Amino acid sequence: MYVQFRNSDIRLHNEILSKYYEKVYRMQLNAPVPVPIICENYLPGVPSYLGRDYHGDISHIEANNLLAPHPNGAYLVRSSRSANGEFHTLSLKFNDRIHHYKLFYEVNAGLYVRQKRYDCVRSLVADGLVTMYLELKAPLVLERLPTANYQESPYMTLNKRKLRALTKEYARNSNLQAQPIWSPNINDNYEKSHTFKTNTFKGLNWCELCGNFLWGFTAQGVRCDDCGMIAHNKCSEKVPNYCIPDLKYLRGVFGIELTTLLAAHRSNLPFVLTKCVSEVEARGLTVEGIYRLSGFADEIDAIKMAFDKDGDKADLSQEKYPNINVITGALKLYLRLLPIPLITFIVHPMLVESLQLKNEDARIKHIRLSLKSMPKPHYDTLKFMIQHLKRVSQHSAINKMNPHNLATVFAPTLIGPPESSNSMLPDMTADILLIENLILHCDAIFAESRSIVV
């Protein structure tokens, strides 16, 4: 059963959360600040990533004596006699006690005690003092992290639009009359992981999974590049693969992962392909060498920029681009730049395996079953493209582009380069044969499949 929240309930909930976050935020500001204990002696061979707070080879007793007269937050770094160079020791005064931590360094990553990496010891200590202070003063904040429930998170309850797309149960039980054109639901096997990246947040921010404050001064949590979801590092590990991208976080169109792009635009097919195909079928089906001949690179780049800037409002008219080869060049460029090829790496070997079957009916059946393993956006877009290529091939007497010639052009575009290859020029024979089979048997392979709404 789903609880329906009234606007007044949500406003009250937000007010309570805001007061709570503000209280925790102010508590963070009361945490001790770093007080480096500077070494007054000259020490040769100090590692480049350590500063004047490094005291060399001193014992923990000597470290305790140096830190004792100073306020909480005082710290120093020393070498560890039993570490064999693997780590140093960070000695820190907190809550009137001296604590000792193993301090590691990783090239191109930075200094760390736990998971978070820092550019300098001072930043590490400042962040650590905040966490330790909150653990001391507000332990319930940290205790909730391991028990956070995605279905009950603020991300789910306060983002109603995402709620519909992110829960499989909603799709199964909903009685809504009108469904969006493209809606990830349980029947579509929708799965898209969040692209979380460590982020330093300014001001008051909270985790959209557990609802707790993001404490610290640097690298407090992660943000999803595609939908903008914010979470603690630990919380992000529990978030399911139901990211619904938001257009404001996407930069352009070319080079964007297909599922991400279609989810953000709430579309079944990428508009780059639908607009280019529309132009080709309107004025290019009888052009000799269509798709084989290339247009001018600067004009193709201009179309790419137009799509990235204007989206589906980009002008591809004959008045602006009289050379149809420029349109086909932009289409092929879009497919080549997909991070995950249209025929995915997982499905590709399954399709190649089907070519070993001599019986045509068995081969077609195997191809159909293999294609069902693809994500719906990839399946629908591949179907759209193959149907288009079949229509192009039906004019091969004039345009000289039969199924084999089209397959030769599109095999590296639809399939992409192998994930790992020892050859400079990989053998494309099987891939060309595969695309040719898709074009020749298009109707049988894609028969009784999911309908596409453009």
PDB file of C-alpha atoms in Angstrom, residues 70-268:
ATOM      1  CA  HIS A  70      47.508  21.947  23.218  1.00  0.00           C
ATOM      2  CA  PRO A  71      43.723  22.144  22.690  1.00  0.00           C
ATOM      3  CA  ASN A  72      41.565  19.483  21.082  1.00  0.00           C
ATOM      4  CA  GLY A  73      42.270  19.333  17.367  1.00  0.00           C
ATOM      5  CA  ALA A  74      46.041  19.432  17.771  1.00  0.00           C
ATOM      6  CA  TYR A  75      47.819  16.893  15.571  1.00  0.00           C
ATOM      7  CA  LEU A  76      51.156  15.800  14.168  1.00  0.00           C
ATOM      8  CA  VAL A  77      52.469  13.173  11.764  1.00  0.00           C
ATOM      9  CA  ARG A  78      55.300  10.802  12.577  1.00  0.00           C
ATOM     10  CA  SER A  79      56.956   7.788  11.033  1.00  0.00           C
ATOM     11  CA  SER A  80      55.956   4.307  12.179  1.00  0.00           C
ATOM     12  CA  ARG A  81      58.841   2.061  13.146  1.00  0.00           C
ATOM     13  CA  SER A  82      56.877  -1.128  12.437  1.00  0.00           C
ATOM     14  CA  ALA A  83      55.326   0.040   9.151  1.00  0.00           C
ATOM     15  CA  ASN A  84      58.265  -0.729   6.829  1.00  0.00           C
ATOM     16  CA  GLY A  85      57.420   2.431   4.891  1.00  0.00           C
ATOM     17  CA  GLU A  86      53.850   1.355   4.147  1.00  0.00           C
ATOM     18  CA  PHE A  87      52.258   4.084   6.226  1.00  0.00           C
ATOM     19  CA  HIS A  88      52.866   6.906   8.708  1.00  0.00           C
ATOM     20  CA  THR A  89      51.071   7.612  11.988  1.00  0.00           C
ATOM     21  CA  LEU A  90      48.698  10.496  12.552  1.00  0.00           C
ATOM     22  CA  SER A  91      48.531  11.482  16.236  1.00  0.00           C
ATOM     23  CA  LEU A  92      45.478  13.584  17.081  1.00  0.00           C
ATOM     24  CA  LYS A  93      44.076  15.096  20.270  1.00  0.00           C
ATOM     25  CA  PHE A  94      40.290  14.855  20.588  1.00  0.00           C
ATOM     26  CA  ASN A  95      37.988  14.883  23.603  1.00  0.00           C
ATOM     27  CA  ASP A  96      41.082  15.434  25.779  1.00  0.00           C
ATOM     28  CA  ARG A  97      42.603  12.131  24.676  1.00  0.00           C
ATOM     29  CA  ILE A  98      45.402  11.315  22.214  1.00  0.00           C
ATOM     30  CA  HIS A  99      44.430   9.028  19.317  1.00  0.00           C
ATOM     31  CA  HIS A 100      46.810   7.386  16.851  1.00  0.00           C
ATOM     32  CA  TYR A 101      45.809   6.407  13.295  1.00  0.00           C
ATOM     33  CA  LYS A 102      47.564   4.741  10.388  1.00  0.00           C
ATOM     34  CA  LEU A 103      48.014   7.377   7.665  1.00  0.00           C
ATOM     35  CA  PHE A 104      48.315   6.037   4.110  1.00  0.00           C
ATOM     36  CA  TYR A 105      49.231   7.707   0.846  1.00  0.00           C
ATOM     37  CA  GLU A 106      48.299   6.660  -2.675  1.00  0.00           C
ATOM     38  CA  VAL A 107      49.773   8.277  -5.786  1.00  0.00           C
ATOM     39  CA  ASN A 108      47.161  10.215  -7.808  1.00  0.00           C
ATOM     40  CA  ALA A 109      44.634   9.657  -5.002  1.00  0.00           C
ATOM     41  CA  GLY A 110      46.004  11.336  -1.896  1.00  0.00           C
ATOM     42  CA  LEU A 111      46.186  10.808   1.863  1.00  0.00           C
ATOM     43  CA  TYR A 112      43.676   8.680   3.712  1.00  0.00           C
ATOM     44  CA  VAL A 113      42.893   6.994   6.988  1.00  0.00           C
ATOM     45  CA  ARG A 114      39.671   5.300   5.824  1.00  0.00           C
ATOM     46  CA  GLN A 115      37.965   5.615   2.451  1.00  0.00           C
ATOM     47  CA  LYS A 116      38.008   9.337   1.670  1.00  0.00           C
ATOM     48  CA  ARG A 117      41.116  10.782   0.014  1.00  0.00           C
ATOM     49  CA  TYR A 118      42.580  14.217   0.766  1.00  0.00           C
ATOM     50  CA  ASP A 119      45.170  16.523  -0.750  1.00  0.00           C
ATOM     51  CA  CYS A 120      46.753  17.409   2.596  1.00  0.00           C
ATOM     52  CA  VAL A 121      46.796  16.244   6.215  1.00  0.00           C
ATOM     53  CA  ARG A 122      45.050  19.405   7.433  1.00  0.00           C
ATOM     54  CA  SER A 123      41.957  18.740   5.283  1.00  0.00           C
ATOM     55  CA  LEU A 124      41.891  15.129   6.458  1.00  0.00           C
ATOM     56  CA  VAL A 125      42.070  16.179  10.118  1.00  0.00           C
ATOM     57  CA  ALA A 126      39.408  18.902   9.688  1.00  0.00           C
ATOM     58  CA  ASP A 127      36.988  16.396   8.166  1.00  0.00           C
ATOM     59  CA  GLY A 128      37.837  13.734  10.730  1.00  0.00           C
ATOM     60  CA  LEU A 129      37.257  16.088  13.642  1.00  0.00           C
ATOM     61  CA  VAL A 130      33.741  16.856  12.373  1.00  0.00           C
ATOM     62  CA  THR A 131      32.875  13.160  12.083  1.00  0.00           C
ATOM     63  CA  MET A 132      34.313  12.372  15.513  1.00  0.00           C
ATOM     64  CA  TYR A 133      32.448  15.314  17.037  1.00  0.00           C
ATOM     65  CA  LEU A 134      29.132  14.190  15.515  1.00  0.00           C
ATOM     66  CA  GLU A 135      29.777  10.626  16.668  1.00  0.00           C
ATOM     67  CA  LEU A 136      30.212  12.027  20.153  1.00  0.00           C
ATOM     68  CA  LYS A 137      27.352  14.549  20.176  1.00  0.00           C
ATOM     69  CA  ALA A 138      24.828  13.059  17.738  1.00  0.00           C
ATOM     70  CA  PRO A 139      25.397   9.287  17.505  1.00  0.00           C
ATOM     71  CA  LEU A 140      21.866   8.639  16.202  1.00  0.00           C
ATOM     72  CA  VAL A 141      22.764  10.432  12.974  1.00  0.00           C
ATOM     73  CA  LEU A 142      25.412   7.838  12.162  1.00  0.00           C
ATOM     74  CA  GLU A 143      23.501   4.873  13.538  1.00  0.00           C
ATOM     75  CA  ARG A 144      20.745   5.386  10.964  1.00  0.00           C
ATOM     76  CA  LEU A 145      23.076   5.033   7.976  1.00  0.00           C
ATOM     77  CA  PRO A 146      23.302   1.218   7.872  1.00  0.00           C
ATOM     78  CA  THR A 147      19.511   0.865   8.308  1.00  0.00           C
ATOM     79  CA  ALA A 148      18.433   3.379   5.641  1.00  0.00           C
ATOM     80  CA  ASN A 149      15.543   2.050   3.527  1.00  0.00           C
ATOM     81  CA  TYR A 150      15.376   3.129  -0.110  1.00  0.00           C
ATOM     82  CA  GLN A 151      11.593   2.784  -0.325  1.00  0.00           C
ATOM     83  CA  GLU A 152      11.162   5.072   2.702  1.00  0.00           C
ATOM     84  CA  SER A 153      13.863   7.568   1.763  1.00  0.00           C
ATOM     85  CA  PRO A 154      13.288  11.272   1.094  1.00  0.00           C
ATOM     86  CA  TYR A 155      14.327  10.569  -2.510  1.00  0.00           C
ATOM     87  CA  MET A 156      11.270   8.342  -2.837  1.00  0.00           C
ATOM     88  CA  THR A 157       8.692  10.176  -0.742  1.00  0.00           C
ATOM     89  CA  LEU A 158       9.429  13.735  -1.792  1.00  0.00           C
ATOM     90  CA  ASN A 159      10.007  13.125  -5.521  1.00  0.00           C
ATOM     91  CA  LYS A 160       6.653  11.803  -6.678  1.00  0.00           C
ATOM     92  CA  ARG A 161       7.537  11.788 -10.360  1.00  0.00           C
ATOM     93  CA  LYS A 162      10.574   9.643  -9.708  1.00  0.00           C
ATOM     94  CA  LEU A 163       8.540   7.442  -7.384  1.00  0.00           C
ATOM     95  CA  ARG A 164       6.442   6.212 -10.276  1.00  0.00           C
ATOM     96  CA  ALA A 165       9.461   5.257 -12.335  1.00  0.00           C
ATOM     97  CA  LEU A 166      11.710   3.948  -9.590  1.00  0.00           C
ATOM     98  CA  THR A 167       9.488   1.347  -7.903  1.00  0.00           C
ATOM     99  CA  LYS A 168       8.605  -1.884  -9.617  1.00  0.00           C
ATOM    100  CA  GLU A 169       5.689  -2.382  -7.263  1.00  0.00           C
ATOM    101  CA  TYR A 170       4.075   0.842  -8.467  1.00  0.00           C
ATOM    102  CA  ALA A 171       4.222  -0.361 -12.067  1.00  0.00           C
ATOM    103  CA  ARG A 172       2.687  -3.693 -11.074  1.00  0.00           C
ATOM    104  CA  ASN A 173      -0.165  -2.316  -8.955  1.00  0.00           C
ATOM    105  CA  SER A 174      -0.959   1.031 -10.557  1.00  0.00           C
ATOM    106  CA  ASN A 175      -4.416   1.609 -12.046  1.00  0.00           C
ATOM    107  CA  LEU A 176      -3.531   4.873 -13.759  1.00  0.00           C
ATOM    108  CA  GLN A 177      -5.345   5.407 -17.040  1.00  0.00           C
ATOM    109  CA  ALA A 178      -2.649   7.386 -18.815  1.00  0.00           C
ATOM    110  CA  GLN A 179       0.897   6.065 -18.973  1.00  0.00           C
ATOM    111  CA  PRO A 180       3.848   8.068 -20.309  1.00  0.00           C
ATOM    112  CA  ILE A 181       5.157   7.203 -23.746  1.00  0.00           C
ATOM    113  CA  TRP A 182       8.329   5.806 -22.194  1.00  0.00           C
ATOM    114  CA  SER A 183       8.106   4.508 -18.666  1.00  0.00           C
ATOM    115  CA  PRO A 184      10.667   2.166 -17.082  1.00  0.00           C
ATOM    116  CA  ASN A 185       8.667  -0.572 -15.454  1.00  0.00           C
ATOM    117  CA  ILE A 186       8.941  -4.186 -14.500  1.00  0.00           C
ATOM    118  CA  ASN A 187       7.953  -5.428 -17.957  1.00  0.00           C
ATOM    119  CA  ASP A 188      10.708  -3.418 -19.638  1.00  0.00           C
ATOM    120  CA  ASN A 189      13.424  -4.834 -17.341  1.00  0.00           C
ATOM    121  CA  TYR A 190      14.571  -1.254 -16.811  1.00  0.00           C
ATOM    122  CA  GLU A 191      17.916  -1.029 -15.102  1.00  0.00           C
ATOM    123  CA  LYS A 192      20.223   1.946 -14.970  1.00  0.00           C
ATOM    124  CA  SER A 193      22.795   2.440 -12.282  1.00  0.00           C
ATOM    125  CA  HIS A 194      23.517   5.844 -10.793  1.00  0.00           C
ATOM    126  CA  THR A 195      26.800   7.419 -11.895  1.00  0.00           C
ATOM    127  CA  PHE A 196      27.913   8.547  -8.449  1.00  0.00           C
ATOM    128  CA  LYS A 197      31.010  10.700  -8.120  1.00  0.00           C
ATOM    129  CA  THR A 198      32.590  12.064  -4.960  1.00  0.00           C
ATOM    130  CA  ASN A 199      31.641  15.697  -4.509  1.00  0.00           C
ATOM    131  CA  THR A 200      32.454  18.578  -2.173  1.00  0.00           C
ATOM    132  CA  PHE A 201      29.206  20.333  -1.251  1.00  0.00           C
ATOM    133  CA  LYS A 202      28.792  23.904  -0.076  1.00  0.00           C
ATOM    134  CA  GLY A 203      26.227  24.943   2.507  1.00  0.00           C
ATOM    135  CA  LEU A 204      23.518  22.706   3.947  1.00  0.00           C
ATOM    136  CA  ASN A 205      23.041  19.376   2.152  1.00  0.00           C
ATOM    137  CA  TRP A 206      21.584  16.033   3.155  1.00  0.00           C
ATOM    138  CA  CYS A 207      21.543  12.441   1.944  1.00  0.00           C
ATOM    139  CA  GLU A 208      18.522  11.601  -0.192  1.00  0.00           C
ATOM    140  CA  LEU A 209      18.557   7.986   0.984  1.00  0.00           C
ATOM    141  CA  CYS A 210      18.804   8.152   4.787  1.00  0.00           C
ATOM    142  CA  GLY A 211      17.713  11.785   5.159  1.00  0.00           C
ATOM    143  CA  ASN A 212      20.707  12.704   7.321  1.00  0.00           C
ATOM    144  CA  PHE A 213      23.046  15.673   7.083  1.00  0.00           C
ATOM    145  CA  LEU A 214      26.201  15.492   4.937  1.00  0.00           C
ATOM    146  CA  TRP A 215      28.824  16.511   7.446  1.00  0.00           C
ATOM    147  CA  GLY A 216      32.421  17.471   6.810  1.00  0.00           C
ATOM    148  CA  PHE A 217      34.151  20.170   4.775  1.00  0.00           C
ATOM    149  CA  THR A 218      35.419  18.210   1.761  1.00  0.00           C
ATOM    150  CA  ALA A 219      34.177  15.172  -0.146  1.00  0.00           C
ATOM    151  CA  GLN A 220      31.161  14.878   2.153  1.00  0.00           C
ATOM    152  CA  GLY A 221      29.299  12.528  -0.185  1.00  0.00           C
ATOM    153  CA  VAL A 222      28.499  11.639  -3.775  1.00  0.00           C
ATOM    154  CA  ARG A 223      26.238  13.065  -6.470  1.00  0.00           C
ATOM    155  CA  CYS A 224      24.796  11.208  -9.467  1.00  0.00           C
ATOM    156  CA  ASP A 225      25.905  12.855 -12.706  1.00  0.00           C
ATOM    157  CA  ASP A 226      22.690  11.815 -14.451  1.00  0.00           C
ATOM    158  CA  CYS A 227      19.870  12.488 -11.977  1.00  0.00           C
ATOM    159  CA  GLY A 228      21.559  14.646  -9.314  1.00  0.00           C
ATOM    160  CA  MET A 229      20.809  12.346  -6.375  1.00  0.00           C
ATOM    161  CA  ILE A 230      22.988  13.151  -3.335  1.00  0.00           C
ATOM    162  CA  ALA A 231      24.006  10.503  -0.826  1.00  0.00           C
ATOM    163  CA  HIS A 232      26.580   9.510   1.751  1.00  0.00           C
ATOM    164  CA  ASN A 233      29.285   7.237   0.382  1.00  0.00           C
ATOM    165  CA  LYS A 234      27.952   4.328   2.422  1.00  0.00           C
ATOM    166  CA  CYS A 235      24.354   5.036   1.452  1.00  0.00           C
ATOM    167  CA  SER A 236      25.217   5.119  -2.249  1.00  0.00           C
ATOM    168  CA  GLU A 237      26.234   1.456  -2.022  1.00  0.00           C
ATOM    169  CA  LYS A 238      22.618   0.551  -1.151  1.00  0.00           C
ATOM    170  CA  VAL A 239      20.883   2.527  -3.909  1.00  0.00           C
ATOM    171  CA  PRO A 240      19.236   0.208  -6.502  1.00  0.00           C
ATOM    172  CA  ASN A 241      19.823   0.581 -10.245  1.00  0.00           C
ATOM    173  CA  TYR A 242      16.801   2.794 -10.952  1.00  0.00           C
ATOM    174  CA  CYS A 243      18.312   6.122 -11.940  1.00  0.00           C
ATOM    175  CA  ILE A 244      15.916   8.427 -13.798  1.00  0.00           C
ATOM    176  CA  PRO A 245      18.135  11.027 -15.507  1.00  0.00           C
ATOM    177  CA  ASP A 246      17.289  14.720 -15.511  1.00  0.00           C
ATOM    178  CA  LEU A 247      17.918  16.842 -18.604  1.00  0.00           C
ATOM    179  CA  LYS A 248      19.543  19.620 -16.611  1.00  0.00           C
ATOM    180  CA  TYR A 249      22.431  17.307 -15.725  1.00  0.00           C
ATOM    181  CA  LEU A 250      23.084  16.109 -19.287  1.00  0.00           C
ATOM    182  CA  ARG A 251      25.547  17.929 -21.501  1.00  0.00           C
ATOM    183  CA  GLY A 252      24.518  17.648 -25.105  1.00  0.00           C
ATOM    184  CA  VAL A 253      23.284  14.579 -26.957  1.00  0.00           C
ATOM    185  CA  PHE A 254      26.243  12.959 -28.680  1.00  0.00           C
ATOM    186  CA  GLY A 255      28.258  10.625 -26.453  1.00  0.00           C
ATOM    187  CA  ILE A 256      25.448  10.208 -23.903  1.00  0.00           C
ATOM    188  CA  GLU A 257      24.598   6.619 -22.959  1.00  0.00           C
ATOM    189  CA  LEU A 258      21.401   5.602 -24.798  1.00  0.00           C
ATOM    190  CA  THR A 259      19.316   4.554 -21.786  1.00  0.00           C
ATOM    191  CA  THR A 260      20.272   7.747 -19.978  1.00  0.00           C
ATOM    192  CA  LEU A 261      19.328   9.956 -22.933  1.00  0.00           C
ATOM    193  CA  LEU A 262      15.947   8.321 -23.590  1.00  0.00           C
ATOM    194  CA  ALA A 263      15.019   8.298 -19.907  1.00  0.00           C
ATOM    195  CA  ALA A 264      15.864  11.996 -19.593  1.00  0.00           C
ATOM    196  CA  HIS A 265      13.840  12.921 -22.676  1.00  0.00           C
ATOM    197  CA  ARG A 266      11.017  10.468 -21.849  1.00  0.00           C
ATOM    198  CA  SER A 267      11.328   9.116 -25.376  1.00  0.00           C
ATOM    199  CA  ASN A 268      11.399   5.722 -27.063  1.00  0.00           C
TER     200      ASN A 268
END
